Coordinates of C-alpha atoms in Angstrom, one line a residue:
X1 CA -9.3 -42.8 29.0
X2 CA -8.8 -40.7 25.9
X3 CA -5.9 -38.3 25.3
X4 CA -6.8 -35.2 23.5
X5 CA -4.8 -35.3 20.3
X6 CA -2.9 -31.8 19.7
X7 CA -3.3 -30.6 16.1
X8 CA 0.2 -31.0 13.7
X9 CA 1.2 -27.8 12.5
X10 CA 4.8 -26.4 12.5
X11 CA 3.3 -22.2 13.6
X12 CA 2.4 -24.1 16.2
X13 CA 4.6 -22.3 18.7
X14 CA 5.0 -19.0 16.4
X15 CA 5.8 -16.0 19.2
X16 CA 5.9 -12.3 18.9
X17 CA 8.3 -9.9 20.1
X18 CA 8.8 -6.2 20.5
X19 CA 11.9 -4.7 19.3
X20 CA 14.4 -3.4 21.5
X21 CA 13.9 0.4 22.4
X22 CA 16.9 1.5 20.4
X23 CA 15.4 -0.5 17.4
X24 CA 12.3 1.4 17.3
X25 CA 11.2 5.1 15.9
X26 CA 10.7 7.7 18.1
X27 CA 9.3 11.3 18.0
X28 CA 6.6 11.0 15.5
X29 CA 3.2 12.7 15.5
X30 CA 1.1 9.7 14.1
X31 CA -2.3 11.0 12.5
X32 CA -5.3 11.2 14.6
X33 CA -7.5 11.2 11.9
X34 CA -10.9 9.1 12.0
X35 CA -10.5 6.9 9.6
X36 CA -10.2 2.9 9.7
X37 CA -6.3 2.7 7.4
X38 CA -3.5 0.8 8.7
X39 CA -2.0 4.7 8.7
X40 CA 1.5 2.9 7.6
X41 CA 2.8 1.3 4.7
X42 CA 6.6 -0.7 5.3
X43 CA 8.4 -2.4 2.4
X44 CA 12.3 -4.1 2.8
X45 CA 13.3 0.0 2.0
X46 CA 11.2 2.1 3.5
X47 CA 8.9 2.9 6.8
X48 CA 6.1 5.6 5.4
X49 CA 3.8 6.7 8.3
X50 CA 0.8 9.6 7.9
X51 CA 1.5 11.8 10.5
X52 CA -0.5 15.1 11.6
X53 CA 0.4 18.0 9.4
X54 CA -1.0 21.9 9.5
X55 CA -2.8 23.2 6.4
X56 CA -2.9 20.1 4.8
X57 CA -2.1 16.1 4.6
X58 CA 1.5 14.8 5.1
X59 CA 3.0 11.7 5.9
X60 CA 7.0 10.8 6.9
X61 CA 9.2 8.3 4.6
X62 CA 12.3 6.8 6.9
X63 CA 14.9 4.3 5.8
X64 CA 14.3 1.3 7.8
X65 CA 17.7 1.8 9.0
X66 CA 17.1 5.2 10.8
X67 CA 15.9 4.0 13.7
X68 CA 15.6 5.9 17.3
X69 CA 14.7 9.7 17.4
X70 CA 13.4 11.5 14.8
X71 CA 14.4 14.9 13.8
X72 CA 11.3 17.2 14.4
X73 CA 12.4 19.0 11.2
X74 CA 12.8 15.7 9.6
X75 CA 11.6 16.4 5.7
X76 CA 7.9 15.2 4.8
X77 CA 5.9 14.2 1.8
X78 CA 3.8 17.1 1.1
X79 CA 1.5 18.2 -1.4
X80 CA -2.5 17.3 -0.2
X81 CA -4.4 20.0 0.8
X82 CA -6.6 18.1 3.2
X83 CA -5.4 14.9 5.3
X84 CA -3.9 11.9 3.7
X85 CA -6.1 8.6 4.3
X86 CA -4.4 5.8 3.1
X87 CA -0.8 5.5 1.7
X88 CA 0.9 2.0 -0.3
X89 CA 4.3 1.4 -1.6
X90 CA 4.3 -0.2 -5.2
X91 CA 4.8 -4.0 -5.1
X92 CA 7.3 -3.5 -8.5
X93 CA 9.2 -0.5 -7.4
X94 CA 10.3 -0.2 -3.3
X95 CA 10.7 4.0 -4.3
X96 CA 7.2 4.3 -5.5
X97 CA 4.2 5.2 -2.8
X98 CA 0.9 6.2 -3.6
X99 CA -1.3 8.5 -1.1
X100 CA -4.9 9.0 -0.8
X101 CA -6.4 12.1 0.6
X102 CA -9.5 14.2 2.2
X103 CA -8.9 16.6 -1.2
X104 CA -10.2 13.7 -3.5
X105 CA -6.9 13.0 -5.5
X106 CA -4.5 10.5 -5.3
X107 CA -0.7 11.3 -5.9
X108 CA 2.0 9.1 -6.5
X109 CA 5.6 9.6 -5.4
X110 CA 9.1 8.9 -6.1
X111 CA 10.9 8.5 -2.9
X112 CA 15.1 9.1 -3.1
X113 CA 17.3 6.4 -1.5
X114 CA 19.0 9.2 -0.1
X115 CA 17.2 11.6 2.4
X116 CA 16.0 14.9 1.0
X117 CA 17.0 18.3 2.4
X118 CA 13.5 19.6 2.5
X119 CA 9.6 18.6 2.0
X120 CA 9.1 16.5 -1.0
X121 CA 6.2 18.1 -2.9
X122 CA 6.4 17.6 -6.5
X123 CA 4.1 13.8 -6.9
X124 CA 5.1 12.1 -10.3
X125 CA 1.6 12.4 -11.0
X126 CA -1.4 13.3 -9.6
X127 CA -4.8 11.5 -10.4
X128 CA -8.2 13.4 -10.3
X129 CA -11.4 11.3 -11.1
X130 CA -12.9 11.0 -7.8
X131 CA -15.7 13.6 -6.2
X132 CA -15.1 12.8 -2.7
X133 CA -12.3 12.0 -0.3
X134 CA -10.1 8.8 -1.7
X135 CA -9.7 6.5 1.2
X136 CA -8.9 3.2 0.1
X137 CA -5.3 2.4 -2.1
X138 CA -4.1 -1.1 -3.9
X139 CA -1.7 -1.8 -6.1
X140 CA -2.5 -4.5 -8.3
X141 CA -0.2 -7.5 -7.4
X142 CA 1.2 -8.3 -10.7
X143 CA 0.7 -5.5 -13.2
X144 CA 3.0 -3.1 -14.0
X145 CA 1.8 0.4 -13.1
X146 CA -1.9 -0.7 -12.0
X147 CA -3.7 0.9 -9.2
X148 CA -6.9 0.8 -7.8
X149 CA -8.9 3.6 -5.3
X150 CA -11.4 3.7 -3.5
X151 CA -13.1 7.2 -2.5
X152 CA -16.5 8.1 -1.0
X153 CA -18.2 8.8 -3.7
X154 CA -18.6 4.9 -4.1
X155 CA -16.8 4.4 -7.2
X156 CA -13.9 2.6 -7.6
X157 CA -11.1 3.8 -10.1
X158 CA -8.1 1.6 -11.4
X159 CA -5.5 3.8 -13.0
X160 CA -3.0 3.2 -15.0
X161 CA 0.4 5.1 -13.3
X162 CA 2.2 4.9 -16.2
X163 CA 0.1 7.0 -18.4
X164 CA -2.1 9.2 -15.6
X165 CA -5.4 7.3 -18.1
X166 CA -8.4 5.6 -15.6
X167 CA -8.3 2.4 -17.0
X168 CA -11.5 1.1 -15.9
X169 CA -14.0 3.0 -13.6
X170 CA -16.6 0.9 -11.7
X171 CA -19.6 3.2 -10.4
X172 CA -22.8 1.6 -10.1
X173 CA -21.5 -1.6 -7.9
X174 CA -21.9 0.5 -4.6
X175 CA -24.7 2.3 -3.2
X176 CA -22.6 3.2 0.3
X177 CA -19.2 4.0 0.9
X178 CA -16.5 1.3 0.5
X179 CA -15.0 0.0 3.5
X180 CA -12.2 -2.6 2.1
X181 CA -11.0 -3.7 -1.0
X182 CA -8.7 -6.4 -1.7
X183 CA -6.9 -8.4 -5.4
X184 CA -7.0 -12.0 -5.4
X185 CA -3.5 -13.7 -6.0
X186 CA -2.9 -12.8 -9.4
X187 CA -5.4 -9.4 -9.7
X188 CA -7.9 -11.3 -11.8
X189 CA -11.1 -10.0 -9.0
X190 CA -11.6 -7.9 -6.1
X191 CA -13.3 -8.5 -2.4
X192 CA -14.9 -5.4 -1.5
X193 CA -17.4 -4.8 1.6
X194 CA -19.7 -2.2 1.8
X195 CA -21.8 0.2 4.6
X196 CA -24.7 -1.7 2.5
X197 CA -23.3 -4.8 4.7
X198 CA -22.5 -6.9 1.5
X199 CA -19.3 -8.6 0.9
X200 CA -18.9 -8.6 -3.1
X201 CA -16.9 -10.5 -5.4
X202 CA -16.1 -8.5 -8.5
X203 CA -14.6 -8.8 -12.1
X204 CA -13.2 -5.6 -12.8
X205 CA -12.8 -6.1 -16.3
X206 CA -16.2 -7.2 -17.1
X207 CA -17.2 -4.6 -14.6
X208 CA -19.9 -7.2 -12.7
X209 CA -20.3 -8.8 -9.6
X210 CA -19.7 -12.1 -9.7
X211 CA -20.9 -13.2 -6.5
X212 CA -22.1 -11.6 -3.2
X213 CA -23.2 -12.3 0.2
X214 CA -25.6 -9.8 2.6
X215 CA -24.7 -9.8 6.2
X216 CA -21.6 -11.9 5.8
X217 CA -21.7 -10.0 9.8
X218 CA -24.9 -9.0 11.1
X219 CA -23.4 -5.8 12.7
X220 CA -23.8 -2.1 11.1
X221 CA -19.5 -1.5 12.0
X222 CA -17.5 -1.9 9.1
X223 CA -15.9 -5.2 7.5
X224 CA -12.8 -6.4 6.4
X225 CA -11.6 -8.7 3.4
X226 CA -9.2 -10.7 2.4
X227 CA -8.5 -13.4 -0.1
X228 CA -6.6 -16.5 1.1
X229 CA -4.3 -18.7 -1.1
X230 CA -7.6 -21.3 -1.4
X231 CA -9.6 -19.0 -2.9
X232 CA -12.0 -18.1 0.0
X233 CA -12.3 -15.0 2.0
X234 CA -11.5 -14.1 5.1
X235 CA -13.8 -11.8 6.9
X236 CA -13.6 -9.3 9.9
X237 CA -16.3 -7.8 11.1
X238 CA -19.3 -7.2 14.1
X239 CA -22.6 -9.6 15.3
X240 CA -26.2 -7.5 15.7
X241 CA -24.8 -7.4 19.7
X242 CA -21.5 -5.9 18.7
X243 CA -19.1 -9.0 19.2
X244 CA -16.1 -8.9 17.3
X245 CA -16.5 -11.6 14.5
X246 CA -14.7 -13.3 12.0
X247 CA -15.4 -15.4 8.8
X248 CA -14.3 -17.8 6.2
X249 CA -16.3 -17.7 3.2
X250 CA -16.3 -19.7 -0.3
X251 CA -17.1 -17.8 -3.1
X252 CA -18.9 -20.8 -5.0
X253 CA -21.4 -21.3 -2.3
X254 CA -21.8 -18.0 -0.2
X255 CA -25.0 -19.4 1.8
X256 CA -23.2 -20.9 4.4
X257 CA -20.2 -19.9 6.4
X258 CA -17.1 -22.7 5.9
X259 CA -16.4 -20.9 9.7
X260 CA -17.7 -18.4 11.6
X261 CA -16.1 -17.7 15.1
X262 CA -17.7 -14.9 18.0
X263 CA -14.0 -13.0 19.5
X264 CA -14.9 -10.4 22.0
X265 CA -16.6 -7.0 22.5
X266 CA -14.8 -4.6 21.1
X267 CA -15.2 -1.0 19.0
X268 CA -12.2 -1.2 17.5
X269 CA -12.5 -2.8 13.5
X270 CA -9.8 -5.8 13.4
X271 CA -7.5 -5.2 10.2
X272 CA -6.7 -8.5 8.9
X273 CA -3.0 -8.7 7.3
X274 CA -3.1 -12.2 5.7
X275 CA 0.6 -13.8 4.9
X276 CA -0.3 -16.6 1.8
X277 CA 3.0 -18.1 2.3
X278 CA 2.1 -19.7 6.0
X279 CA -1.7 -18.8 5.6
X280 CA -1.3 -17.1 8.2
X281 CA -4.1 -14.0 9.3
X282 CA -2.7 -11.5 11.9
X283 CA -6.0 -9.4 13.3
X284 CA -5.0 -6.3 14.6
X285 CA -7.7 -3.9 16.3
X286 CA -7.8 -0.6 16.4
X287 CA -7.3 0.7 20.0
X288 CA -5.9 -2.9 20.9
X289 CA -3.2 -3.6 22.4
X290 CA -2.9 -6.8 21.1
X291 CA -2.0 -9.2 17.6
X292 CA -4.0 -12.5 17.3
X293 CA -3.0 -14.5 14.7
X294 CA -4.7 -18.0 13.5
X295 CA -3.8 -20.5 10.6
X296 CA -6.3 -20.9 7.8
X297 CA -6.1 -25.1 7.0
X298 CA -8.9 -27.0 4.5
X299 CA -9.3 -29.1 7.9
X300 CA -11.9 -28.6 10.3
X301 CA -12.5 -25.7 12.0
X302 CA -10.6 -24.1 9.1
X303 CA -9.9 -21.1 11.2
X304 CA -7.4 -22.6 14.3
X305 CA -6.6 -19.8 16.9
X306 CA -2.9 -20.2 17.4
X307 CA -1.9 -17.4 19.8
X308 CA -2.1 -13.2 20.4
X309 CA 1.2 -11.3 21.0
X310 CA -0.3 -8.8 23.8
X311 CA 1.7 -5.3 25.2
X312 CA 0.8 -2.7 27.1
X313 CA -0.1 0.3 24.9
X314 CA -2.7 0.3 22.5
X315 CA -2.3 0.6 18.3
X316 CA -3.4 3.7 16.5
X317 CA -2.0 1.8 13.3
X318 CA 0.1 -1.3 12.0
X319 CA 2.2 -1.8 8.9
X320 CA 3.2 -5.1 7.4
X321 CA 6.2 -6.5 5.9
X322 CA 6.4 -7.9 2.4
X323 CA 8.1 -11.4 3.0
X324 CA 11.0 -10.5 1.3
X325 CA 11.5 -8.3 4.0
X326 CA 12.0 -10.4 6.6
X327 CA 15.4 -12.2 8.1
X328 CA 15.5 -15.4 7.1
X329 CA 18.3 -16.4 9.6
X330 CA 16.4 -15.4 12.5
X331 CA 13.2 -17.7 11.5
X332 CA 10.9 -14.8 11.2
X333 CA 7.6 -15.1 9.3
X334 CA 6.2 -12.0 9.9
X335 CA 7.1 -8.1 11.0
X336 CA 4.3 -5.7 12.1
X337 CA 5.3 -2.1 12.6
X338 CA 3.2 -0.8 15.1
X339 CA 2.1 2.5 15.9
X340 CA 2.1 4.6 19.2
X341 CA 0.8 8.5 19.5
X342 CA 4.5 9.2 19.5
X343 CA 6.5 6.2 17.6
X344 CA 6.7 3.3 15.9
X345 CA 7.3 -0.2 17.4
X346 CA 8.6 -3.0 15.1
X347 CA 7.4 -6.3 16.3
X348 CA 8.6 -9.7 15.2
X349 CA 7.2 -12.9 14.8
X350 CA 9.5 -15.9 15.1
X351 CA 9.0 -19.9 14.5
X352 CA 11.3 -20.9 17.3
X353 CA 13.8 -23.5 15.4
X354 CA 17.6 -24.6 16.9
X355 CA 19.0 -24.8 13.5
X356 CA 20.9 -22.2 12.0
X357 CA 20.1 -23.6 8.1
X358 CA 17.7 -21.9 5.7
X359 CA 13.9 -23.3 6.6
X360 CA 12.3 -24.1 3.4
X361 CA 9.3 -25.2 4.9
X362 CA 8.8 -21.6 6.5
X363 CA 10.0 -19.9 3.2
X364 CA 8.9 -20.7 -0.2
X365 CA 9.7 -19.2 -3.4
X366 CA 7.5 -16.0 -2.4
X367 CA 6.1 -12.9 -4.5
X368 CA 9.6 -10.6 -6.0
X369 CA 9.8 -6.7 -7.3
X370 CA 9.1 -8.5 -11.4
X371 CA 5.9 -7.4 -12.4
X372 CA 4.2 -10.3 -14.3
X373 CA 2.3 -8.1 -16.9
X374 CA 1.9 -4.6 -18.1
X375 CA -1.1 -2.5 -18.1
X376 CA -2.4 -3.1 -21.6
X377 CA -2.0 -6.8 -21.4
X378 CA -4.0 -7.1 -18.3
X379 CA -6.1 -4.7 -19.4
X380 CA -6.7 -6.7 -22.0
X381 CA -7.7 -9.8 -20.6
X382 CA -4.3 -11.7 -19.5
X383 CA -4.4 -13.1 -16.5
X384 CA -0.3 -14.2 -14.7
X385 CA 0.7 -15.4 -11.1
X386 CA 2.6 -13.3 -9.4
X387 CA 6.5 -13.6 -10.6
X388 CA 8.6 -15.4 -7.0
X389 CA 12.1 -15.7 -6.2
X390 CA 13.5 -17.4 -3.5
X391 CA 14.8 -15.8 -0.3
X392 CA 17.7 -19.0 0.3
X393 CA 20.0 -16.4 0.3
X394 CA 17.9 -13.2 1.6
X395 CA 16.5 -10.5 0.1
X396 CA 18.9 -7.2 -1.4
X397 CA 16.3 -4.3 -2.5
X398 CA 17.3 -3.6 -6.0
X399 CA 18.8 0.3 -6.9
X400 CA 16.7 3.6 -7.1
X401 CA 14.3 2.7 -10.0
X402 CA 12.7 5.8 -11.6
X403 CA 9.0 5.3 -12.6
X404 CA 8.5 7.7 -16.2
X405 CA 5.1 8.6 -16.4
X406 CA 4.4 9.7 -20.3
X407 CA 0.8 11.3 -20.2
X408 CA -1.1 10.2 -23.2
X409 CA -2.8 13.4 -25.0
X410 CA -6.8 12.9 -23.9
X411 CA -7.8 15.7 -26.0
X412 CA -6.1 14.1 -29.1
X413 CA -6.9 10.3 -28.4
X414 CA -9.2 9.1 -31.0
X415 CA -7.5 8.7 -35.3
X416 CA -9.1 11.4 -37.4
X417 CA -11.7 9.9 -39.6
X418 CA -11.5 10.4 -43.2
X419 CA -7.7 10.8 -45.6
X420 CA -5.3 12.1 -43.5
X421 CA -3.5 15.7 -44.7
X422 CA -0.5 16.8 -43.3
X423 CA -1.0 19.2 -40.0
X424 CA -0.6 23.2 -40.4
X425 CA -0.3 25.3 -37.0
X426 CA -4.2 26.0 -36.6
X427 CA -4.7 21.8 -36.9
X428 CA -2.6 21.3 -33.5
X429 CA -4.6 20.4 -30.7
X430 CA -5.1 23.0 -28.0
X431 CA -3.3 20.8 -25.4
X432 CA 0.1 20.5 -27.5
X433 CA -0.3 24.3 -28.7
X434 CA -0.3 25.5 -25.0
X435 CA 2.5 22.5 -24.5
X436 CA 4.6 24.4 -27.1
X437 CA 4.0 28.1 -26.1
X438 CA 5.1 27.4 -22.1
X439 CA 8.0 25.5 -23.1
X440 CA 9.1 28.7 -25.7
X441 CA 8.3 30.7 -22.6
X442 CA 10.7 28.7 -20.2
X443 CA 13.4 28.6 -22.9
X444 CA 13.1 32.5 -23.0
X445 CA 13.4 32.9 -19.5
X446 CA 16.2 30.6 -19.0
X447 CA 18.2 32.5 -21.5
X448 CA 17.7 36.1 -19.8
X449 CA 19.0 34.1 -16.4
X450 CA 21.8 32.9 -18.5
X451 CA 22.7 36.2 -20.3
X452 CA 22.2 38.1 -16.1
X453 CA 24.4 35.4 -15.0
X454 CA 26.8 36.0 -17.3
X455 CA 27.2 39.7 -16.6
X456 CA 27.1 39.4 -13.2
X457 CA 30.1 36.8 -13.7
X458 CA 31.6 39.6 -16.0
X459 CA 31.2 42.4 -13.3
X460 CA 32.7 39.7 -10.1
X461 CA 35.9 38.9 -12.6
X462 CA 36.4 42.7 -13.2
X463 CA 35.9 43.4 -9.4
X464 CA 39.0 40.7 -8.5
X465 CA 41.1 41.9 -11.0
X466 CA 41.1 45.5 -10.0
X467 CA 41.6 44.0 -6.4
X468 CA 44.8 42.1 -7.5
X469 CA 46.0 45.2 -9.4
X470 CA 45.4 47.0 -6.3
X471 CA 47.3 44.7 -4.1
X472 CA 50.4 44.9 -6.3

């Protein structure tokens, strides 16, 4: 009689749990837009969520600490004129989010580590370069400053935050709108899928495709990707009879699946949030009211269901820790934030271990706040692995780090050809003349608020003394 031998694997016996009620956020209006985002972004600082907002697109920013009710006058970030799509805190800088909007522009903002009196509405920069609604945001994973969009005019732009410049600008890759885009490990190419049904492989840089499969799922609803440590992709998407599917593809040989698994009938699209560290993939569904998570081995079937955390209500939207988020002394490898119509749920996955001791086998070194590169020298050509640390003794989010922006002068970009002569007035570009006139302008008007304040101060010190020579 044979036994059945049961697959080695220390997730194994990985388990989910809710957070305590008192742990979790309550009282926020959580955006009903249509629009397949996670709707919440969550680094070891921060819990941004999009939430409904009148005349316009908002979304909340709490410390992770400020759990329970939220103040309905709680401040927002505000400044889109139509609904905000898709938000993502920088992977270099825990105060630096980026939103995407219905308006077509992007804007990127600096977030206080203390919280604000009022609405913050001033971005650091706002980037215009799309012609439709932006709904797809990525920060490159090891360049300083580097971010990519994705907006429904099928182009995709990667920006460089620093300078407010589009460094490169792919827009004849896509003839429908783009779904999903997703770096490799070290931002050297991008997954993207497509309305067209085609998963593509693309170097930005060279601005090609450099591989691409059609019908990676037979289904017309949209698809997901994701690159895993190995190099393959991981696929979500839907069969010709709308069954939930997923995939695991190699890039070198995209005829064949490496795995291909039917899940269940279901409208929702399943947002994979892959962990490289465990290679680990948590499917969330839209609507679902459940987390499936499987490990990704280079055994067969590749793809090993290992369980689903299930609850009651369903998702509208999930957010997903950056490793160095998570509590080492508590064994956990993974923390979803999920959201309600009304609040926000952490929930926690745990490797159930009886030692107290640091796990290195569940933790190693894993990607830190260091960028690897700048701009330019990526840019360029250079190519780096994402710079770790090790979380032996935790994780402490560094200080508020502002993000300067210096906005390069477009209109003045390109050397002058021919002997250069010194400039005069008239020479100066319009840009820097209208620069100069509004900052003589502000200068001026801060000195007739001066000089008023002044005389006002004069008139109050007159006023008390003729009260004190009253009084005596």
């Amino acid at each position: 009689m044979s036994r059945r031998v049961v697959r080695q694997s220390k997730f194994r016996h990985v388990f989910g749990q809710a957070a305590k009620a008192d742990q979790t956020y309550e009282d926020i209006r959580v955006s009903k837009v249509t629009w397949d985002s996670s709707f919440c972004a969550v680094n070891p600082k921060f819990l941004a969520i999009i939430v409904e907002a009148g005349g316009g697109g908002a979304f909340i920013v709490l410390p992770l600490a400020k759990t329970g009710r939220v103040d309905k006058n709680y401040p927002l970030v505000t400044g889109h004129t139509a609904p905000v799509l898709d938000i993502d805190w920088c992977p270099h800088n825990d105060n630096v989010i980026a939103s995407a909007s219905d308006d077509t522009t992007i804007m990127v903002w600096q977030i206080p580590d203390y919280t604000p009196v009022r609405n913050i509405t001033e971005p650091i920069i706002t980037l215009e370069g799309h012609s439709k609604r932006v709904g797809v945001l990525s920060w490159h994973p090891t360049a300083r400053n580097v971010l990519l969009s994705a907006g429904g005019d099928n182009v995709i732009i990667i920006w460089n935050v620093g300078t407010g410049e589009v460094l490169l600008s792919l827009d004849d890759l896509h003839p429908d709108i783009i779904h999903s885009v997703c770096w490799n490990s070290n931002g050297s190419l991008l997954a993207t899928t497509c309305k067209d049904k085609t998963l593509r492989i693309i170097d930005p840089r060279k601005s090609q495709v450099v591989a691409e499969r059609f019908a990676a799922h037979e289904g017309m609803r949209p698809m997901r990707a994701v690159f895993t440590r190995q190099g393959h992709i991981f696929t979500t998407g839907f069969t010709r009879m709308s069954q939930r599917e997923l995939g695991l593809w190699d890039p070198n040989n995209f005829e064949e699946p490496v795995a291909l698994q039917e899940m269940d009938t279901s409208n929702g699209v399943l947002l994979p949030f892959y962990d490289p560290d465990s290679s680990i993939v948590y499917l969330c569904g839209k609507g679902d009211s459940s987390i499936r998570y499987f490990e990704i081995t280079d055994e067969p079937p590749f793809v090993h269901y290992l369980n689903t955390f299930s609850s009651k209500e369903p998702q509208r939207g999930m957010g997903f820790m950056p490793k160095r988020g998570l509590d080492v002394s508590k064994c956990e490898i993974a923390r979803f934030y999920k959201l309600h119509e009304r609040k926000c749920e952490p929930i926690i996955m745990t490797v159930p271990r009886k030692s107290d001791l640091f796990q290195d086998d569940l933790y190693p070194d894993t990607p830190g706040p260091e960028a690897a590169l700048e701009a330019d020298e990526w840019l360029s050509g250079q190519d780096a692995e994402p710079v770790l640390i090790s979380l032996r003794d935790g994780y402490v989010p560094p200080k508020h780090r502002e993000l300067r922006v210096t906005k390069r002068n477009i209109l003045d970009a390109r050397p002058p050809s021919g002997p250069r002569r010194s400039q005069s007035a008239s020479d100066t570009p319009l840009s820097q003349q209208h620069t100069l006139e509004t900052l003589l302008e502000e200068i001026k008007t801060l000195r007739e608020r001066v000089q008023a304040q002044e005389q006002r101060i004069t008139a109050l010190e007159n006023m008390l003394c003729e009260l004190v020579d009253g009084t005596d």
